[in-house]
mmCIF file of C-alpha atoms in Angstrom:
data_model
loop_
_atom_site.group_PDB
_atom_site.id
_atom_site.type_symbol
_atom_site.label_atom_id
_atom_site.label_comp_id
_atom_site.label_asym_id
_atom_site.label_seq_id
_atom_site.Cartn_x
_atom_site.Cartn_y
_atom_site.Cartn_z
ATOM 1 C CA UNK A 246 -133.332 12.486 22.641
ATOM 2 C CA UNK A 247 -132.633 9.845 19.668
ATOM 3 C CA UNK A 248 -128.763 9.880 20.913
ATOM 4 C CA UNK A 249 -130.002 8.587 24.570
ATOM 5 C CA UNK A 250 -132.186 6.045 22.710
ATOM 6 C CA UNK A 251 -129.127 4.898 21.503
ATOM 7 C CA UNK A 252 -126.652 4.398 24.347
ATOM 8 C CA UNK A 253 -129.444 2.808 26.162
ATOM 9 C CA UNK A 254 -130.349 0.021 23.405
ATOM 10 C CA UNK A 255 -128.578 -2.980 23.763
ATOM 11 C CA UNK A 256 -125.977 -4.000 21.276
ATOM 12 C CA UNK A 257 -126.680 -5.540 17.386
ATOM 13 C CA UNK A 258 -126.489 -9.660 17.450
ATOM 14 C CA UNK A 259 -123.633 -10.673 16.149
ATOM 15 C CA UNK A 260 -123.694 -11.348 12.575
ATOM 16 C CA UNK A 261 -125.346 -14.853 11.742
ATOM 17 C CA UNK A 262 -122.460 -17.808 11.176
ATOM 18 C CA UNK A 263 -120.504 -18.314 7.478
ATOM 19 C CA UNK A 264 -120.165 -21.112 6.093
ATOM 20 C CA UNK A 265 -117.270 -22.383 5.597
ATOM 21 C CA UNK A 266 -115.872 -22.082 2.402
ATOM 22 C CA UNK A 267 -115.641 -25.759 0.970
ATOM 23 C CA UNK A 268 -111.977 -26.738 0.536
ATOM 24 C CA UNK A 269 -110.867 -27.777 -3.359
ATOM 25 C CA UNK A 270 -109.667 -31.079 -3.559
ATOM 26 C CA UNK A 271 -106.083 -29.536 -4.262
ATOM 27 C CA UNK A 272 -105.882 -27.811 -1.352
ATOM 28 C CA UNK A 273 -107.038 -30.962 0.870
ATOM 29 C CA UNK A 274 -104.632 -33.226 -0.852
ATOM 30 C CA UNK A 275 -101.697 -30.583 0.040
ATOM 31 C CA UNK A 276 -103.155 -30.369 4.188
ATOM 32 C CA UNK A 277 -103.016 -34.034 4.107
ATOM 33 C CA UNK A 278 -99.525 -34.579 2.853
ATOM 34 C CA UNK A 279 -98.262 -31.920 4.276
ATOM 35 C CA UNK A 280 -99.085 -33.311 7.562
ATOM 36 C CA UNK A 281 -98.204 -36.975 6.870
ATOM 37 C CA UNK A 282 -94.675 -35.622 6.169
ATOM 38 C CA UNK A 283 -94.852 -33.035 9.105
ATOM 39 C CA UNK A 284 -93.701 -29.960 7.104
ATOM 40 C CA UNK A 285 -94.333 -27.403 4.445
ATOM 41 C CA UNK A 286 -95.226 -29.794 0.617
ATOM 42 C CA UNK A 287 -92.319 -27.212 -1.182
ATOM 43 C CA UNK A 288 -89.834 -28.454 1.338
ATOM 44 C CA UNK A 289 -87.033 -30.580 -0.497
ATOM 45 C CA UNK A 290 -85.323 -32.503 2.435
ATOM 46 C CA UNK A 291 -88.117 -34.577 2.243
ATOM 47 C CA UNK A 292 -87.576 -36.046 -1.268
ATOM 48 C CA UNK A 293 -86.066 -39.464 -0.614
ATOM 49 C CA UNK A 294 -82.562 -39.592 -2.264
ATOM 50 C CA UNK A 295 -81.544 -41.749 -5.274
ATOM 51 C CA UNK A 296 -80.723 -45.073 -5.070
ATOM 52 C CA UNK A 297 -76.968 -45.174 -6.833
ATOM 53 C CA UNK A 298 -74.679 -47.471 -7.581
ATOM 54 C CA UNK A 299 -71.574 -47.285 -7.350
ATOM 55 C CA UNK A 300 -70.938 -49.833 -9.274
ATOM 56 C CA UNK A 301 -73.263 -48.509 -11.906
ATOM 57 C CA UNK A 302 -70.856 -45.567 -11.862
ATOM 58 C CA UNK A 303 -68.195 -46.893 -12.367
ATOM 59 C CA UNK A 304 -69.089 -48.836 -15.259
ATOM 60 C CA UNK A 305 -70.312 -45.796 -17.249
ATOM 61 C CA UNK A 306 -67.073 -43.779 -15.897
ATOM 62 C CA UNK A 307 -65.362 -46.650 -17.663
ATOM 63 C CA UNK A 308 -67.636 -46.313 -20.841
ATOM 64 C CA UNK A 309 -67.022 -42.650 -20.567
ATOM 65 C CA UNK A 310 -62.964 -43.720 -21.166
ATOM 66 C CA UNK A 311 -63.741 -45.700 -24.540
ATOM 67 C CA UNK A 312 -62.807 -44.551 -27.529
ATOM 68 C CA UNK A 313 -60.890 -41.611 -29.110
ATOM 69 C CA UNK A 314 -61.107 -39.060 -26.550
ATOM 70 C CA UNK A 315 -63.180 -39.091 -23.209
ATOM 71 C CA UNK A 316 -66.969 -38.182 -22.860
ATOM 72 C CA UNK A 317 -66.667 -35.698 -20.197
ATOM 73 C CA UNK A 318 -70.441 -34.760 -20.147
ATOM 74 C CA UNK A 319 -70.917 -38.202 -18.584
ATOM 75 C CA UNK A 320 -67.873 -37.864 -16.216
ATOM 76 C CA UNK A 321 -69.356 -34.401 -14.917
ATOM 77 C CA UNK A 322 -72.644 -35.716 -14.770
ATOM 78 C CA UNK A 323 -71.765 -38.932 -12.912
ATOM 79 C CA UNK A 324 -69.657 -37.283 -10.274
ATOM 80 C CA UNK A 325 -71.410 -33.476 -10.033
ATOM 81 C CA UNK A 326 -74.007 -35.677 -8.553
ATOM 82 C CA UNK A 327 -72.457 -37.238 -5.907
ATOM 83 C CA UNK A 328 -71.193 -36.084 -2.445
ATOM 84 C CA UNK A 329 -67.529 -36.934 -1.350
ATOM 85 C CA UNK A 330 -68.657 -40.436 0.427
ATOM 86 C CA UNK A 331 -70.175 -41.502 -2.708
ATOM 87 C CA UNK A 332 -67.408 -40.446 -4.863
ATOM 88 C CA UNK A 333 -64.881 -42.295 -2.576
ATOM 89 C CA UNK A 334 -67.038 -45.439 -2.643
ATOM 90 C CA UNK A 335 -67.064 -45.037 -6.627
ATOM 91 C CA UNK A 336 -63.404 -44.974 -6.923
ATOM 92 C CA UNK A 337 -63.110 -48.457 -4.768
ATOM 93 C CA UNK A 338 -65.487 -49.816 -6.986
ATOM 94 C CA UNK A 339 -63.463 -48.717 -10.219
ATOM 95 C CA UNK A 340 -60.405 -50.126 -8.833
ATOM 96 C CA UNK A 341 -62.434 -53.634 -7.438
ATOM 97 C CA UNK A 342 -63.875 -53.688 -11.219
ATOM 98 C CA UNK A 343 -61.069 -52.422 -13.261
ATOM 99 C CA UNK A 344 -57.669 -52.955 -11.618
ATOM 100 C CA UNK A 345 -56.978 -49.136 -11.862
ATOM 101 C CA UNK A 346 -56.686 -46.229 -10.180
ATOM 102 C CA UNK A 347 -59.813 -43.663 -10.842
ATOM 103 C CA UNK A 348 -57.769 -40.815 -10.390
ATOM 104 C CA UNK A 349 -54.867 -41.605 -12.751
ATOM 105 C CA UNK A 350 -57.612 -42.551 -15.112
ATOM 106 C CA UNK A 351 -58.783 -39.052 -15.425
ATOM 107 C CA UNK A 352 -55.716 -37.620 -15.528
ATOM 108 C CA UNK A 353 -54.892 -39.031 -18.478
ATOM 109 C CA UNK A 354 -58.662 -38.419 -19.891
ATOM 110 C CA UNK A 355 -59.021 -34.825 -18.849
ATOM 111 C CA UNK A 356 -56.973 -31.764 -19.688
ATOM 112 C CA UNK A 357 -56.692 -28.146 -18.608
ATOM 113 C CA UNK A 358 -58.821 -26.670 -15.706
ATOM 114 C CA UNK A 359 -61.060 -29.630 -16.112
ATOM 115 C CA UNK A 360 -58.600 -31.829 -15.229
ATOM 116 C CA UNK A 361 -57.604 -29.643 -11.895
ATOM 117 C CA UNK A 362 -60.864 -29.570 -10.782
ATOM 118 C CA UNK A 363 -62.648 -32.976 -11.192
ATOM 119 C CA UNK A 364 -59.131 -34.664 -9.721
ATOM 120 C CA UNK A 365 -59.524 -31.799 -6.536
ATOM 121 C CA UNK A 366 -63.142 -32.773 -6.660
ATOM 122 C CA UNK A 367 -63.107 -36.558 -5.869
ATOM 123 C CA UNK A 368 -60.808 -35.970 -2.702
ATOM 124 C CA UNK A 369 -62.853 -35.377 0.629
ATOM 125 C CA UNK A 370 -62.592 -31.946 1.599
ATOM 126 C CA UNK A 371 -59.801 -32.108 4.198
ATOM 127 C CA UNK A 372 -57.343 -34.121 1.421
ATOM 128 C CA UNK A 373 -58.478 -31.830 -0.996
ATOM 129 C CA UNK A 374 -57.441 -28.863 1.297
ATOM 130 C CA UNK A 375 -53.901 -30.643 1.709
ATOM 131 C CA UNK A 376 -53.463 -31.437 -1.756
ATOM 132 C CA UNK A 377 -54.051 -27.493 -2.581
ATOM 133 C CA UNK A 378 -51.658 -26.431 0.306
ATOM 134 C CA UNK A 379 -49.106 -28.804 -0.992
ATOM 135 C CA UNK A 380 -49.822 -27.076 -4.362
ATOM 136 C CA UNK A 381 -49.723 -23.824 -3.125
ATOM 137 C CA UNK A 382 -47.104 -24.197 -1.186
ATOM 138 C CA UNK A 383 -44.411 -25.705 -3.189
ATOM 139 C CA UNK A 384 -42.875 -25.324 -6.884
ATOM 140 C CA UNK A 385 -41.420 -22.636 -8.444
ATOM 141 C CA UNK A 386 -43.701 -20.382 -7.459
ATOM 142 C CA UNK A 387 -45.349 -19.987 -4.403
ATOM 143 C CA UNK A 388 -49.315 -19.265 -4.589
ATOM 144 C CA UNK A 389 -49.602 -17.079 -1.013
ATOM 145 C CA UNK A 390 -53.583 -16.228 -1.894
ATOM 146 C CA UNK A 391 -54.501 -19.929 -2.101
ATOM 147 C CA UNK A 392 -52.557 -20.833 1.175
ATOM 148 C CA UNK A 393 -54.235 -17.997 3.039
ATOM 149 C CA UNK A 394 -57.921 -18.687 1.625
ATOM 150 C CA UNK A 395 -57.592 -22.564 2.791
ATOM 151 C CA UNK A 396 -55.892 -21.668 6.090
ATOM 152 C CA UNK A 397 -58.176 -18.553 7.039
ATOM 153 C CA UNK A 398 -61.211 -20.059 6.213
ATOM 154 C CA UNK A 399 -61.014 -23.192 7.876
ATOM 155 C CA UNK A 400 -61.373 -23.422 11.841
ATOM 156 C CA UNK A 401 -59.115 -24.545 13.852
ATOM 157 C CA UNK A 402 -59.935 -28.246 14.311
ATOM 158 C CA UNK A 403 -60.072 -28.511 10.160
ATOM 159 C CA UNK A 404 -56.444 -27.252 10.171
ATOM 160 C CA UNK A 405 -55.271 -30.110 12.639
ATOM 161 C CA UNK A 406 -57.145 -32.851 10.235
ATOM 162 C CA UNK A 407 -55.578 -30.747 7.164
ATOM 163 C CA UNK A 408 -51.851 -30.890 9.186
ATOM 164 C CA UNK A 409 -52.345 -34.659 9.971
ATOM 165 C CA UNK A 410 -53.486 -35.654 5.845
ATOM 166 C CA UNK A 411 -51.137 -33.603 4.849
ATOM 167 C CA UNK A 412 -48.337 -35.446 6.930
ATOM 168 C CA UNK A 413 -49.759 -39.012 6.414
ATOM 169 C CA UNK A 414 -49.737 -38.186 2.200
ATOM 170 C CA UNK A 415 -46.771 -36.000 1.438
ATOM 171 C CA UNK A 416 -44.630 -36.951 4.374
ATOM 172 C CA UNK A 417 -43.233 -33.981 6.082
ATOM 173 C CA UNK A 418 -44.567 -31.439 8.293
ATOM 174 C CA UNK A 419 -47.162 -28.411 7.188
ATOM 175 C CA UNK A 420 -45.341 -25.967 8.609
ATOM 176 C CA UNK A 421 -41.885 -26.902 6.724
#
């Protein structure tokens, strides 16, 4: 019987080896820096940050100033690319260099919303959080909904720092 033929016969050899497909020179560059760097080559926290100056900045802030008017491209450029350390360090250099302030600077160089946000934008974020409490909080008019984002969103610890800049800057008490 050709079925008994079969179940008796001993199984097919395995098929004979592949080669291995030859790697492009692409693809062996990536392997290779992707394992000097020990992760994935689209990865970003890899790319080594910018060497700034604050120093630099500061000069072209002040170049920014010159003249009718202010050049607020450069001013947005300068500091949208900086964290809150940098920007800090930036505004001691301006004041080493200059023998002003930064932030009255751009007051008087920026108007409108633009103004409101670059000034809340070179505080760290805990003065910046006081600063919009204090804004919120007192005047004419009292803004409840930016009170209640700043205070609900931040956890406990963040509102102690807040309570404790806010004291140290605008002398009295949060909760007053």
């Amino acid at each position: 019987c050709p079925l008994r033929s079969l179940l008796s016969t001993k199984p097919p050899p395995p098929p004979p080896p592949q080669k291995k497909k030859k790697k492009s020179l692409r693809t062996q560059l990536r392997e290779g820096q992707a394992e000097k760097m020990g992760t994935n080559m689209s990865s970003l926290q890899d790319v080594p940050p910018l060497q700034i100056s604050p120093r630099d900045d500061a000069a072209l802030l002040y170049r920014a100033f010159q003249g009718l008017g202010c050049d607020t491209s450069i001013v947005i450029r300068i500091l949208a690319r900086r964290d809150a350390t940098q920007r800090a360090l930036i505004q001691e250099e301006y004041r080493a260099m200059f023998s002003e302030d930064l932030l009255k600077r751009l007051s008087k160089e920026l108007i409108g919303k633009l103004e409101t946000a670059v000034l809340l934008w070179m505080h760290d974020p805990a003065t910046r959080d006081a600063v919009v409490l204090r804004q919120a909080l007192s005047g004419d008019t009292i803004d409840l909904r930016a009170a209640t984002e700043v205070i609900c969103s931040r956890t406990p610890c963040q509102i102690q720092m807040i309570k404790q800049i806010y004291l140290q800057r605008f002398g009295s008490y949060l909760e007053h």
